[in-house]
Short mmCIF file of C-alpha atoms in Angstrom, two decimals:
data_model
loop_
_atom_site.label_atom_id
_atom_site.label_comp_id
_atom_site.label_asym_id
_atom_site.label_seq_id
_atom_site.Cartn_x
_atom_site.Cartn_y
_atom_site.Cartn_z
CA MET A 258 -42.44 41.05 31.21
CA ASP A 259 -42.86 44.22 29.07
CA PRO A 260 -43.92 42.78 25.64
CA LYS A 261 -41.72 45.68 24.09
CA CYS A 262 -38.75 44.11 25.75
CA SER A 263 -39.41 40.58 24.98
CA LEU A 264 -39.89 41.78 21.25
CA ASP A 265 -36.47 43.67 21.32
CA SER A 266 -34.84 40.67 23.02
CA GLU A 267 -36.15 38.36 20.30
CA LEU A 268 -35.00 40.75 17.46
CA SER A 269 -31.60 41.06 19.18
CA TRP A 270 -31.22 37.32 19.16
CA THR A 271 -32.47 36.90 15.72
CA THR A 272 -30.09 39.62 14.20
CA SER A 273 -27.07 38.11 16.19
CA VAL A 274 -27.73 34.61 14.55
CA THR A 275 -28.39 36.21 11.15
CA THR A 276 -25.07 38.18 11.43
CA ILE A 277 -22.99 35.20 12.67
CA ALA A 278 -24.57 33.09 10.02
CA ALA A 279 -23.85 35.74 7.26
CA ILE A 280 -20.20 36.05 8.53
CA LEU A 281 -19.72 32.19 8.32
CA VAL A 282 -21.19 32.22 4.87
CA PHE A 283 -18.95 34.96 3.69
CA SER A 284 -15.96 33.39 5.02
CA ARG A 285 -16.93 30.38 3.26
CA ILE A 286 -17.10 32.16 -0.14
CA VAL A 287 -13.70 33.79 0.42
CA LYS A 288 -12.53 30.34 1.23
CA LEU A 289 -13.61 29.07 -2.01
CA VAL A 290 -12.73 31.98 -4.00
CA ASP A 291 -9.00 31.91 -2.55
CA GLY A 292 -8.96 27.97 -3.21
CA ILE A 293 -9.91 28.44 -6.90
CA LYS A 294 -7.29 31.04 -7.45
CA ALA A 295 -4.76 28.74 -5.89
CA VAL A 296 -5.13 25.96 -8.25
CA GLY A 297 -5.18 28.67 -11.05
CA SER A 298 -8.80 28.10 -11.67
CA LEU A 299 -8.52 24.39 -13.06
CA PRO A 300 -11.76 22.78 -13.20
CA GLY A 301 -12.90 20.34 -10.79
CA LEU A 302 -14.85 19.64 -7.72
CA ARG A 303 -16.26 22.55 -5.34
CA ILE A 304 -17.34 20.11 -2.08
CA PRO A 305 -17.31 20.91 1.71
CA ALA A 306 -14.44 18.86 2.83
CA GLU A 307 -11.22 17.61 0.88
CA PRO A 308 -11.62 13.85 0.52
CA LEU A 309 -8.17 13.20 2.51
CA SER A 310 -9.39 15.20 5.12
CA ILE A 311 -10.66 13.60 8.70
CA PRO A 312 -14.51 14.86 7.76
CA GLY A 313 -13.94 13.67 4.23
CA ALA A 314 -12.55 10.23 4.81
CA ILE A 315 -15.18 9.53 7.81
CA LEU A 316 -18.45 10.91 6.76
CA PRO A 317 -20.42 8.65 4.32
CA GLU A 318 -19.82 8.93 0.44
CA THR A 319 -22.16 11.11 -1.25
CA LEU A 320 -21.98 13.48 -4.45
CA TRP A 321 -21.02 16.25 -1.89
CA ASN A 322 -18.73 14.06 -0.07
CA PRO A 323 -16.75 11.79 -2.58
CA GLY A 324 -14.86 10.01 0.31
CA LEU A 325 -11.78 8.53 0.74
CA LEU A 326 -11.57 5.80 -1.86
CA PHE A 327 -13.45 8.12 -4.51
CA THR A 328 -11.08 7.61 -7.22
CA TRP A 329 -11.59 3.79 -7.07
CA THR A 330 -15.52 3.92 -6.51
CA TRP A 331 -16.01 6.57 -9.12
CA ARG A 332 -13.70 5.25 -11.79
CA LYS A 333 -16.36 3.74 -14.02
CA ASN A 334 -19.36 5.74 -13.70
CA ARG A 335 -18.31 9.09 -12.25
CA ASN A 336 -14.60 9.37 -13.38
CA VAL A 337 -13.60 13.02 -12.76
CA TYR A 338 -10.70 12.85 -15.16
CA ARG A 339 -13.23 11.84 -17.76
CA HIS A 340 -16.03 14.39 -16.73
CA TYR A 341 -13.82 17.40 -17.11
CA GLY A 342 -11.67 15.86 -20.36
CA ARG A 343 -8.17 16.18 -18.57
CA ASP A 344 -5.70 14.20 -16.62
CA THR A 345 -5.33 16.77 -13.84
CA VAL A 346 -8.17 18.19 -12.04
CA SER A 347 -8.62 20.31 -8.70
CA ILE A 348 -10.90 20.05 -5.50
CA VAL A 349 -11.43 22.87 -3.58
CA PRO A 350 -13.09 22.72 -0.29
CA PHE A 351 -15.20 25.40 0.87
CA ILE A 352 -15.82 24.28 4.60
CA TYR A 353 -12.67 21.95 5.54
CA GLY A 354 -9.35 21.44 4.07
CA VAL A 355 -6.80 22.91 1.57
CA PRO A 356 -7.10 23.31 -2.08
CA THR A 357 -6.05 20.10 -4.07
CA LEU A 358 -5.06 19.19 -7.52
CA TYR A 359 -5.48 15.37 -8.33
CA THR A 360 -3.68 13.77 -11.08
CA ARG A 361 -3.54 10.54 -13.28
CA SER A 362 -0.80 12.08 -15.54
CA MET A 363 2.75 10.32 -15.13
CA GLU A 364 4.22 13.52 -16.80
CA VAL A 365 2.77 15.66 -14.07
CA ALA A 366 4.06 12.89 -11.26
CA ARG A 367 7.52 13.35 -12.57
CA GLN A 368 7.31 17.18 -12.17
CA VAL A 369 6.11 16.66 -8.63
CA ILE A 370 7.93 13.64 -7.27
CA THR A 371 11.18 13.58 -9.22
CA ALA A 372 11.78 17.30 -10.39
CA GLY A 373 10.10 18.69 -7.36
CA HIS A 374 12.00 16.64 -5.04
CA ASN A 375 15.25 17.68 -6.43
CA SER A 376 14.48 21.36 -6.67
CA GLY A 377 12.79 21.84 -3.20
CA ALA A 378 9.43 22.87 -5.17
CA PHE A 379 7.26 20.08 -3.75
CA GLY A 380 7.86 17.94 -0.75
CA LYS A 381 5.89 15.68 1.82
CA SER A 382 3.45 17.45 4.06
CA ASP A 383 3.78 16.94 7.71
CA SER A 384 0.09 17.23 8.32
CA LYS A 385 -0.35 14.32 6.24
CA GLY A 386 2.46 11.83 7.14
CA GLY A 387 2.69 12.60 10.99
CA GLY A 388 1.32 9.19 11.92
CA LEU A 389 4.08 7.29 9.96
CA LEU A 390 6.57 8.56 12.68
CA PHE A 391 4.88 6.46 15.41
CA TRP A 392 7.79 3.84 15.71
CA GLY A 393 10.47 6.65 15.17
CA PRO A 394 12.25 8.57 12.72
CA ASN A 395 12.18 6.46 9.36
CA ILE A 396 12.87 6.37 5.63
CA VAL A 397 9.18 6.67 4.64
CA ALA A 398 8.11 9.69 6.51
CA ASN A 399 11.14 11.87 6.79
CA GLU A 400 12.50 14.32 4.38
CA GLY A 401 15.65 15.76 3.02
CA GLU A 402 19.14 15.09 4.64
CA GLN A 403 17.51 12.81 7.10
CA TRP A 404 15.77 10.69 4.33
CA ARG A 405 18.92 10.86 2.48
CA LYS A 406 21.10 9.46 5.56
CA TYR A 407 18.31 6.60 5.98
CA ARG A 408 18.26 5.69 2.33
CA LYS A 409 21.95 5.35 2.23
CA ILE A 410 21.93 3.07 5.33
CA ALA A 411 19.11 1.07 4.32
CA THR A 412 19.93 0.39 0.69
CA PRO A 413 23.00 -2.14 1.42
CA ALA A 414 20.36 -4.30 3.49
CA PHE A 415 18.45 -4.96 0.22
CA ASN A 416 20.93 -7.37 -1.56
CA ASN A 417 21.56 -10.55 -3.34
CA GLY A 418 22.20 -12.39 -0.03
CA THR A 419 19.02 -10.86 1.48
CA TYR A 420 16.78 -12.06 -1.82
CA ALA A 421 18.58 -15.52 -1.44
CA PHE A 422 17.80 -15.72 2.24
CA GLU A 423 14.33 -14.66 1.60
CA TRP A 424 13.73 -17.32 -1.34
CA GLU A 425 15.01 -20.04 0.83
CA ALA A 426 12.35 -18.91 3.74
CA SER A 427 9.70 -18.60 1.15
CA GLN A 428 10.11 -22.18 0.03
CA ARG A 429 10.33 -23.48 3.51
CA LEU A 430 7.31 -21.70 4.68
CA TYR A 431 5.36 -22.65 1.64
CA ALA A 432 6.05 -26.35 2.58
CA GLU A 433 5.11 -25.49 6.04
CA MET A 434 1.93 -24.09 5.11
CA VAL A 435 0.87 -27.05 3.03
CA SER A 436 1.69 -29.35 5.82
CA ALA A 437 0.25 -27.46 8.79
CA GLU A 438 -2.90 -26.52 6.87
CA GLY A 439 -3.62 -30.31 6.09
CA TRP A 440 -3.59 -29.96 2.44
CA SER A 441 -1.11 -32.83 1.77
CA SER A 442 -4.04 -35.47 1.92
CA LYS A 443 -6.44 -33.35 0.15
CA ASP A 444 -7.19 -33.04 -3.53
CA VAL A 445 -9.72 -29.86 -3.01
CA ILE A 446 -9.45 -27.17 -0.60
CA GLU A 447 -12.01 -24.29 -0.06
CA VAL A 448 -10.37 -20.91 1.51
CA PRO A 449 -13.06 -18.64 2.95
CA SER A 450 -10.46 -15.96 2.56
CA ILE A 451 -7.09 -16.06 0.82
CA GLN A 452 -6.11 -12.98 3.06
CA ALA A 453 -5.92 -15.33 6.10
CA LEU A 454 -2.83 -17.23 4.19
CA THR A 455 -1.28 -14.45 2.40
CA PHE A 456 -1.25 -12.04 5.40
CA LYS A 457 0.16 -14.81 7.64
CA PHE A 458 3.03 -15.84 4.93
CA THR A 459 3.98 -12.26 4.33
CA LEU A 460 4.14 -11.27 8.06
CA VAL A 461 6.40 -14.79 8.82
CA ILE A 462 8.73 -13.97 5.95
CA PHE A 463 9.28 -10.40 7.06
CA ALA A 464 9.80 -11.68 10.74
CA SER A 465 12.17 -14.19 9.66
CA VAL A 466 14.18 -12.39 7.03
CA GLY A 467 13.47 -8.70 8.37
CA PHE A 468 13.74 -9.37 11.85
CA GLY A 469 16.02 -12.34 11.84
CA LEU A 470 13.19 -14.42 14.21
CA PRO A 471 12.73 -18.08 13.42
CA PHE A 472 9.15 -18.00 12.86
CA THR A 473 7.47 -21.13 11.55
CA TRP A 474 4.08 -21.25 10.35
CA SER A 475 2.57 -22.91 13.29
CA ASP A 476 4.20 -21.39 16.22
CA SER A 477 6.60 -18.41 17.43
CA PRO A 478 10.25 -18.97 19.02
CA ALA A 479 9.91 -16.85 21.86
CA ARG A 480 7.45 -15.73 24.47
CA GLN A 481 7.72 -12.09 25.93
CA GLY A 482 5.75 -12.18 29.25
CA GLU A 483 2.05 -12.71 28.51
CA MET A 484 2.28 -12.56 24.82
CA THR A 485 4.52 -14.43 22.13
CA VAL A 486 6.41 -12.27 19.63
CA GLN A 487 4.30 -13.51 16.98
CA GLU A 488 1.11 -12.58 18.77
CA CYS A 489 2.63 -9.12 19.26
CA PHE A 490 3.30 -8.99 15.62
CA GLN A 491 -0.13 -10.21 14.69
CA THR A 492 -1.79 -7.58 17.05
CA ILE A 493 0.56 -4.52 15.73
CA VAL A 494 -0.24 -5.34 12.19
CA ARG A 495 -3.84 -5.69 12.82
CA THR A 496 -4.15 -2.32 14.99
CA ASN A 497 -1.65 -0.26 13.05
CA MET A 498 -4.27 2.26 11.67
CA PHE A 499 -5.56 2.76 15.35
CA ALA A 500 -1.80 3.24 16.49
CA ILE A 501 -1.00 5.79 14.24
CA THR A 502 -4.16 8.03 14.50
CA ALA A 503 -5.30 7.69 18.27
CA PRO A 504 -4.49 10.52 20.62
CA GLU A 505 -2.34 9.53 23.74
CA TRP A 506 -5.59 9.59 26.10
CA VAL A 507 -7.30 6.89 23.92
CA TRP A 508 -4.28 4.57 24.98
CA LYS A 509 -5.32 4.89 28.61
CA LEU A 510 -9.01 3.80 28.34
CA PRO A 511 -9.82 0.84 30.54
CA PHE A 512 -11.08 -1.51 27.83
CA GLY A 513 -9.78 -4.68 27.31
CA TRP A 514 -8.80 -4.64 23.66
CA VAL A 515 -6.99 -1.21 24.45
CA ARG A 516 -5.07 -2.85 27.25
CA ARG A 517 -3.95 -5.71 25.12
CA THR A 518 -3.07 -3.54 22.24
CA ARG A 519 -0.98 -1.40 24.53
CA HIS A 520 0.64 -4.29 25.89
CA ALA A 521 1.67 -5.83 22.42
CA TYR A 522 3.07 -2.49 21.52
CA ASP A 523 5.12 -1.88 24.88
CA THR A 524 6.11 -5.50 24.79
CA MET A 525 7.50 -5.33 21.32
CA ARG A 526 9.42 -2.00 21.86
CA ALA A 527 11.12 -3.55 24.74
CA PHE A 528 11.88 -6.56 22.88
CA MET A 529 13.29 -4.72 19.84
CA GLN A 530 15.51 -2.49 22.26
CA SER A 531 16.94 -5.60 23.94
CA GLN A 532 17.69 -7.03 20.47
CA ILE A 533 19.41 -4.12 19.32
CA SER A 534 21.81 -4.43 22.29
CA VAL A 535 22.14 -8.24 21.77
CA ARG A 536 22.96 -7.79 18.13
CA ARG A 537 25.41 -5.12 18.39
CA GLU A 538 27.15 -7.27 21.22
CA ASP A 539 27.17 -10.26 18.87
CA MET A 540 28.92 -8.33 16.22
CA ARG A 541 31.46 -6.97 18.39
CA SER A 542 32.26 -10.44 19.49
CA ARG A 543 31.80 -12.55 16.21
CA GLY A 544 33.50 -9.93 13.90
CA GLU A 545 33.12 -10.79 10.18
CA LYS A 546 32.54 -14.46 10.95
CA LYS A 547 29.13 -15.70 9.62
CA PRO A 548 27.61 -12.54 9.57
CA ALA A 549 23.88 -12.35 10.29
CA ARG A 550 21.64 -12.08 7.02
CA ASP A 551 18.47 -10.67 8.22
CA ILE A 552 17.70 -6.86 7.64
CA PHE A 553 17.42 -5.95 11.31
CA SER A 554 21.18 -6.93 12.01
CA LEU A 555 22.15 -5.48 8.72
CA LEU A 556 20.65 -2.21 9.39
CA VAL A 557 22.36 -2.28 12.95
CA ARG A 558 25.77 -3.28 11.44
CA ALA A 559 25.14 -0.59 8.52
CA SER A 560 24.60 2.21 11.38
CA GLY A 561 27.55 1.12 13.43
CA ASP A 562 29.06 4.53 13.28
CA GLU A 563 27.46 5.26 16.68
CA GLY A 564 27.51 8.97 17.46
CA GLY A 565 28.78 9.80 13.84
CA LYS A 566 26.98 11.15 10.97
CA MET A 567 25.98 7.84 9.60
CA GLY A 568 24.91 6.32 12.79
CA LEU A 569 21.15 5.52 14.01
CA ASP A 570 20.18 5.58 17.47
CA ASP A 571 17.84 2.78 18.57
CA LYS A 572 14.75 4.75 17.85
CA GLU A 573 15.76 5.31 14.33
CA VAL A 574 16.51 1.61 13.75
CA ILE A 575 13.32 0.56 15.13
CA GLY A 576 11.41 3.19 13.19
CA ASN A 577 13.07 2.29 9.82
CA LEU A 578 12.56 -1.19 10.45
CA PHE A 579 8.92 -1.17 11.50
CA SER A 580 8.34 1.36 8.50
CA LEU A 581 9.60 -1.00 6.12
CA MET A 582 7.60 -4.18 7.39
CA LEU A 583 4.43 -2.11 7.86
CA ALA A 584 4.75 -0.82 4.45
CA GLY A 585 5.84 -4.26 2.65
CA HIS A 586 3.88 -6.74 4.59
CA GLU A 587 0.13 -5.40 4.12
CA THR A 588 0.75 -4.02 0.54
CA THR A 589 2.65 -7.61 -0.43
CA ALA A 590 -0.42 -9.61 1.07
CA TYR A 591 -3.18 -7.58 -0.45
CA THR A 592 -1.48 -7.81 -4.05
CA LEU A 593 -1.12 -11.37 -3.65
CA SER A 594 -4.83 -11.98 -2.67
CA ALA A 595 -5.98 -9.61 -5.73
CA THR A 596 -3.62 -11.56 -8.11
CA LEU A 597 -4.99 -14.88 -7.01
CA GLY A 598 -8.52 -13.54 -7.48
CA PHE A 599 -7.93 -12.42 -10.84
CA LEU A 600 -6.12 -15.64 -11.87
CA ALA A 601 -8.99 -17.67 -10.51
CA LEU A 602 -10.94 -15.75 -13.14
CA ASN A 603 -8.64 -16.32 -15.90
CA ALA A 604 -7.74 -20.12 -16.46
CA GLY A 605 -5.90 -19.43 -19.60
CA VAL A 606 -3.48 -17.18 -18.06
CA GLN A 607 -2.91 -19.67 -15.13
CA ASP A 608 -2.21 -22.32 -17.72
CA GLU A 609 0.45 -19.89 -19.52
CA ILE A 610 2.15 -19.49 -15.92
CA VAL A 611 2.26 -22.92 -14.98
CA ALA A 612 3.69 -23.99 -18.43
CA GLN A 613 6.36 -21.55 -17.86
CA VAL A 614 7.14 -22.82 -14.33
CA ARG A 615 7.14 -26.55 -15.53
CA ASP A 616 9.55 -25.47 -18.24
CA VAL A 617 11.73 -23.64 -15.92
CA THR A 618 12.00 -26.25 -13.38
CA ARG A 619 12.30 -29.29 -15.75
CA GLU A 620 16.12 -29.71 -15.13
CA SER A 621 16.12 -29.19 -11.39
CA ASP A 622 15.68 -32.05 -8.87
CA ASN A 623 12.04 -32.71 -8.02
CA GLY A 624 11.10 -29.53 -9.56
CA VAL A 625 12.59 -27.32 -7.00
CA LEU A 626 12.38 -23.66 -7.69
CA LEU A 627 15.83 -22.03 -7.40
CA LEU A 628 16.67 -18.17 -7.07
CA GLU A 629 18.30 -18.32 -10.35
CA ASP A 630 15.00 -19.06 -11.85
CA TYR A 631 13.61 -15.82 -10.64
CA GLY A 632 14.49 -13.94 -13.84
CA LYS A 633 12.99 -16.85 -15.94
CA LEU A 634 9.69 -16.63 -14.50
CA ASP A 635 8.73 -13.37 -16.17
CA LYS A 636 4.84 -14.29 -16.54
CA VAL A 637 4.70 -15.11 -12.85
CA LEU A 638 6.13 -11.54 -12.03
CA ALA A 639 3.79 -10.11 -14.69
CA ALA A 640 0.80 -11.57 -13.13
CA PHE A 641 1.85 -9.89 -9.86
CA TYR A 642 2.45 -6.36 -11.58
CA GLU A 643 -1.14 -6.89 -13.05
CA GLY A 644 -2.55 -7.46 -9.94
CA THR A 645 -0.63 -4.37 -8.19
CA ARG A 646 -1.83 -2.24 -11.07
CA LEU A 647 -5.51 -3.18 -10.79
CA PHE A 648 -5.58 -2.79 -6.75
CA PRO A 649 -2.38 -0.48 -6.12
CA SER A 650 -1.82 -0.51 -2.49
CA VAL A 651 -0.26 3.12 -2.55
CA LEU A 652 -3.68 4.99 -2.99
CA PHE A 653 -2.18 8.59 -3.46
CA LEU A 654 1.42 9.96 -3.42
CA ILE A 655 0.70 13.39 -1.80
CA ARG A 656 2.98 16.37 -1.93
CA GLU A 657 2.84 19.75 -0.92
CA ALA A 658 3.86 23.04 -2.90
CA LYS A 659 6.50 24.45 -0.67
CA GLN A 660 6.87 27.70 -2.62
CA ASP A 661 4.58 29.44 -5.36
CA THR A 662 5.56 27.42 -8.69
CA VAL A 663 4.02 26.16 -12.09
CA LEU A 664 3.19 23.00 -13.45
CA ASN A 665 2.78 21.75 -16.96
CA VAL A 666 -0.67 20.19 -17.18
CA SER A 667 -0.92 19.69 -21.18
CA ASP A 668 -2.06 16.21 -20.98
CA GLY A 669 0.39 15.66 -24.24
CA GLU A 670 -1.38 18.36 -26.05
CA GLU A 671 -0.60 22.02 -26.44
CA SER A 672 1.36 23.26 -23.46
CA ARG A 673 -0.60 24.54 -20.52
CA MET A 674 1.31 25.85 -17.55
CA LEU A 675 -0.61 26.20 -14.38
CA PRO A 676 0.17 28.42 -11.67
CA VAL A 677 0.19 26.54 -8.22
CA LYS A 678 0.34 28.52 -4.83
CA LYS A 679 2.58 27.53 -1.94
CA GLY A 680 0.55 25.17 0.51
CA THR A 681 -1.48 23.67 -2.36
CA TYR A 682 -1.56 19.69 -2.13
CA ILE A 683 -0.69 18.05 -5.26
CA VAL A 684 -2.21 14.10 -5.26
CA VAL A 685 -0.72 11.66 -7.67
CA ASP A 686 -3.72 9.50 -7.99
CA MET A 687 -2.31 5.89 -8.29
CA VAL A 688 -5.72 4.49 -9.01
CA GLY A 689 -6.23 6.85 -11.83
CA VAL A 690 -2.53 6.48 -13.33
CA GLN A 691 -3.13 2.57 -13.19
CA TYR A 692 -6.50 2.76 -14.99
CA ASN A 693 -5.46 5.64 -17.46
CA PRO A 694 -6.25 4.40 -20.98
CA ARG A 695 -3.38 6.56 -22.07
CA TYR A 696 -0.99 4.19 -20.49
CA PHE A 697 -3.17 0.83 -20.40
CA ALA A 698 -5.23 -0.14 -22.98
CA ASP A 699 -8.52 -1.69 -21.63
CA PRO A 700 -7.52 -0.88 -18.34
CA GLU A 701 -10.22 -2.83 -16.33
CA GLU A 702 -9.09 -6.12 -18.04
CA PHE A 703 -6.72 -8.39 -16.27
CA ARG A 704 -3.91 -8.57 -18.95
CA PRO A 705 -0.64 -9.79 -17.60
CA SER A 706 0.74 -10.01 -21.17
CA ARG A 707 1.19 -6.34 -21.12
CA TRP A 708 4.16 -6.89 -18.61
CA TYR A 709 5.75 -9.82 -20.65
CA LYS A 710 9.26 -9.03 -21.86
CA ARG A 711 8.69 -10.13 -25.33
CA ASN A 712 5.88 -7.88 -25.76
CA ARG A 713 5.96 -5.38 -28.57
CA GLY A 714 2.39 -4.73 -29.27
CA ASP A 715 0.82 -1.24 -28.55
CA ALA A 716 3.34 1.49 -28.48
CA ASN A 717 1.91 2.50 -25.11
CA GLU A 718 2.55 -1.05 -23.72
CA LYS A 719 5.81 -2.09 -25.02
CA GLU A 720 8.07 -0.27 -22.71
CA LEU A 721 6.31 -1.32 -19.48
CA SER A 722 8.31 -4.41 -18.87
CA GLU A 723 11.37 -2.23 -18.73
CA SER A 724 9.77 0.69 -16.66
CA GLU A 725 9.59 0.83 -12.92
CA GLU A 726 7.11 3.71 -12.96
CA TYR A 727 4.24 2.03 -14.07
CA THR A 728 4.30 -0.80 -11.71
CA ALA A 729 2.43 1.18 -8.51
CA PHE A 730 5.62 0.98 -6.81
CA SER A 731 6.11 4.91 -6.64
CA VAL A 732 8.20 6.90 -8.92
CA GLY A 733 11.34 9.11 -8.72
CA PRO A 734 14.13 9.10 -6.13
CA ARG A 735 11.85 7.84 -3.32
CA SER A 736 10.42 4.87 -5.16
CA CYS A 737 9.91 1.85 -3.02
CA ILE A 738 13.13 0.60 -1.60
CA GLY A 739 11.64 -3.04 -1.14
CA ARG A 740 10.36 -3.36 -4.56
CA LYS A 741 12.59 -6.43 -5.22
CA PHE A 742 11.98 -7.91 -1.84
CA ALA A 743 8.37 -7.84 -2.31
CA THR A 744 8.62 -9.41 -5.93
CA THR A 745 10.95 -12.02 -4.77
CA GLU A 746 8.57 -13.20 -2.23
CA ALA A 747 5.66 -12.94 -4.46
CA VAL A 748 7.18 -14.79 -7.33
CA CYS A 749 8.12 -17.77 -5.08
CA PHE A 750 4.83 -18.02 -3.63
CA LEU A 751 2.52 -17.65 -6.58
CA ALA A 752 4.93 -20.07 -8.61
CA SER A 753 4.85 -22.80 -6.04
CA LEU A 754 1.13 -22.46 -5.45
CA LEU A 755 0.21 -22.35 -9.14
CA ARG A 756 2.51 -25.39 -9.88
CA ASP A 757 0.49 -27.48 -7.30
CA TRP A 758 -2.94 -26.17 -7.41
CA ARG A 759 -5.48 -24.76 -9.92
CA VAL A 760 -7.02 -21.67 -8.47
CA GLU A 761 -10.86 -21.14 -8.96
CA PRO A 762 -13.21 -18.76 -7.63
CA LEU A 763 -15.43 -19.92 -4.45
CA LEU A 764 -18.69 -19.33 -6.03
CA ALA A 765 -21.67 -18.59 -3.35
CA THR A 766 -25.11 -19.73 -3.47
CA LYS A 767 -28.03 -16.77 -3.93
CA PRO A 768 -30.96 -16.76 -2.10
CA ASP A 769 -33.07 -18.22 -5.13
CA GLY A 770 -30.91 -21.28 -4.78
CA LYS A 771 -28.65 -20.56 -8.03
CA VAL A 772 -24.94 -20.39 -8.23
CA GLU A 773 -23.44 -17.04 -8.84
CA THR A 774 -21.44 -16.49 -12.14
CA GLN A 775 -18.07 -15.60 -12.26
CA ASP A 776 -19.05 -12.13 -13.29
CA GLU A 777 -21.11 -11.69 -10.09
CA TRP A 778 -18.42 -13.05 -8.11
CA ARG A 779 -16.01 -10.54 -9.48
CA GLU A 780 -18.48 -7.88 -9.05
CA ARG A 781 -19.11 -8.74 -5.38
CA ILE A 782 -15.57 -9.68 -4.11
CA MET A 783 -13.16 -7.98 -6.26
CA GLN A 784 -13.57 -4.26 -4.53
CA ALA A 785 -11.29 -2.29 -2.72
CA THR A 786 -11.03 -1.85 0.96
CA MET A 787 -9.21 0.84 3.13
CA SER A 788 -6.95 0.26 6.01
CA VAL A 789 -3.23 1.40 6.33
CA THR A 790 -3.41 1.06 2.30
CA MET A 791 -5.83 0.13 -0.06
CA GLY A 792 -6.50 -3.66 -0.33
CA ILE A 793 -9.22 -5.81 -1.52
CA LYS A 794 -12.19 -7.48 0.32
CA ASP A 795 -11.80 -11.19 1.43
CA VAL A 796 -11.03 -13.35 -1.57
CA PRO A 797 -12.65 -16.86 -1.49
CA LEU A 798 -10.99 -19.47 -3.54
CA ARG A 799 -11.21 -23.01 -4.38
CA LEU A 800 -7.81 -24.95 -4.85
CA VAL A 801 -7.67 -28.04 -6.86
CA ARG A 802 -4.64 -30.42 -6.86
CA ARG A 803 -3.00 -30.30 -10.41
CA VAL A 804 -2.05 -34.05 -11.79
#
């Protein structure tokens, strides 16, 4: 080959690569500059990928890639709000993702979640919530008129009759758990992971009260082909993240676990559709005599305007029921686990709660807890709220600016109006809110007393017991419809367990033969993990029978 031609070819290739690289670098610079303009030049992180994007979520956590849980993992040593001296910061990616505002300010959250919802300036992002439509249109994922329709239909299903049914089911299930787990004859029980119990407890409660299926702690009432209904439920709960993110072709892969997962989902869909027909026919034949009390039947009854404006088709009934179950089951189970973990580290708080439980049940037969006692067990509820605060299951509330607008990001100081471009994401960081010292003094401390009704201490804390906004159950018109459902189950379970057992951390033995301290146990165990929601790592506990 002619040396000159070879040299020309090499120069041409080098020039092409250099040109392409220059174009890519220039395009990233333009993206960064445009992104900074979109967030009004608000200080914050300038990184390759937005933390909520796929690359940001799956790549290892580094300074250049904070990761999905960065507001949790960085809250002590790299707290972005503390670093930039403000409660609202920006994250502008220059390779992948859109410019985003992160806020731990309840004042900004109200503007975005409440006022923004009413005005239409902010709304849910289709790109962030599409997976929630897996089972069908539902109250969690949908917006506008469709959401209002679902909210109107679903709200009557959460009533005093439902809570009474749930309380009865929780008491029955707790007794079944004690018997089936062999606790009746033991004084000390070691539980390697309390989640094994809380997840099963909340699943069976929702299957019973939500779906009207007479599950017990030990077995399932029905078999659908190769799998029992309970096995289908367990598979669905365990694989829900896979279901809402996997593309269609993945479901066809010839792997055993994929086939079993697909079979569980197909079986459950068929079962649910058959149950809708059965319940509609049962309602027509039974009329108003002994109406069913489960949420499934109440949704079917409430949506009886078939073909009309307020009717629901089968897919909408299933979508709403499963969205409520998957949103409520995992969050409640994780929060119960976190609450028990913190109580294990705080014997004095346990003693306060047990004293209240015993005082409340002193006049009842055999110390039985009654639904009427719920309002008197405010210390039990306070412990659950504090567990929710320290491990908020809803990590982020994500909204998208639907039009060019402005936000007041003054942080309680001189007013500062921030221009926000259409398409910008606003993320209400629930970890940031719950650990914000403006709202919670000593936010790292487990202090249920901040929620006590009689608390009249710090000016920032005195209103907490009367406010739903600070309980990590979301804010505004789209606040959690199942809040009372979750707290009813939680109060009954916690009050029953703590009445009978003292909860202690199950301490591990270190390689040097020494037993870890409680502080070491907290540092090792009380850490966040991420599935569909933010949860907590396995919590090992030791239960000692109270005398």
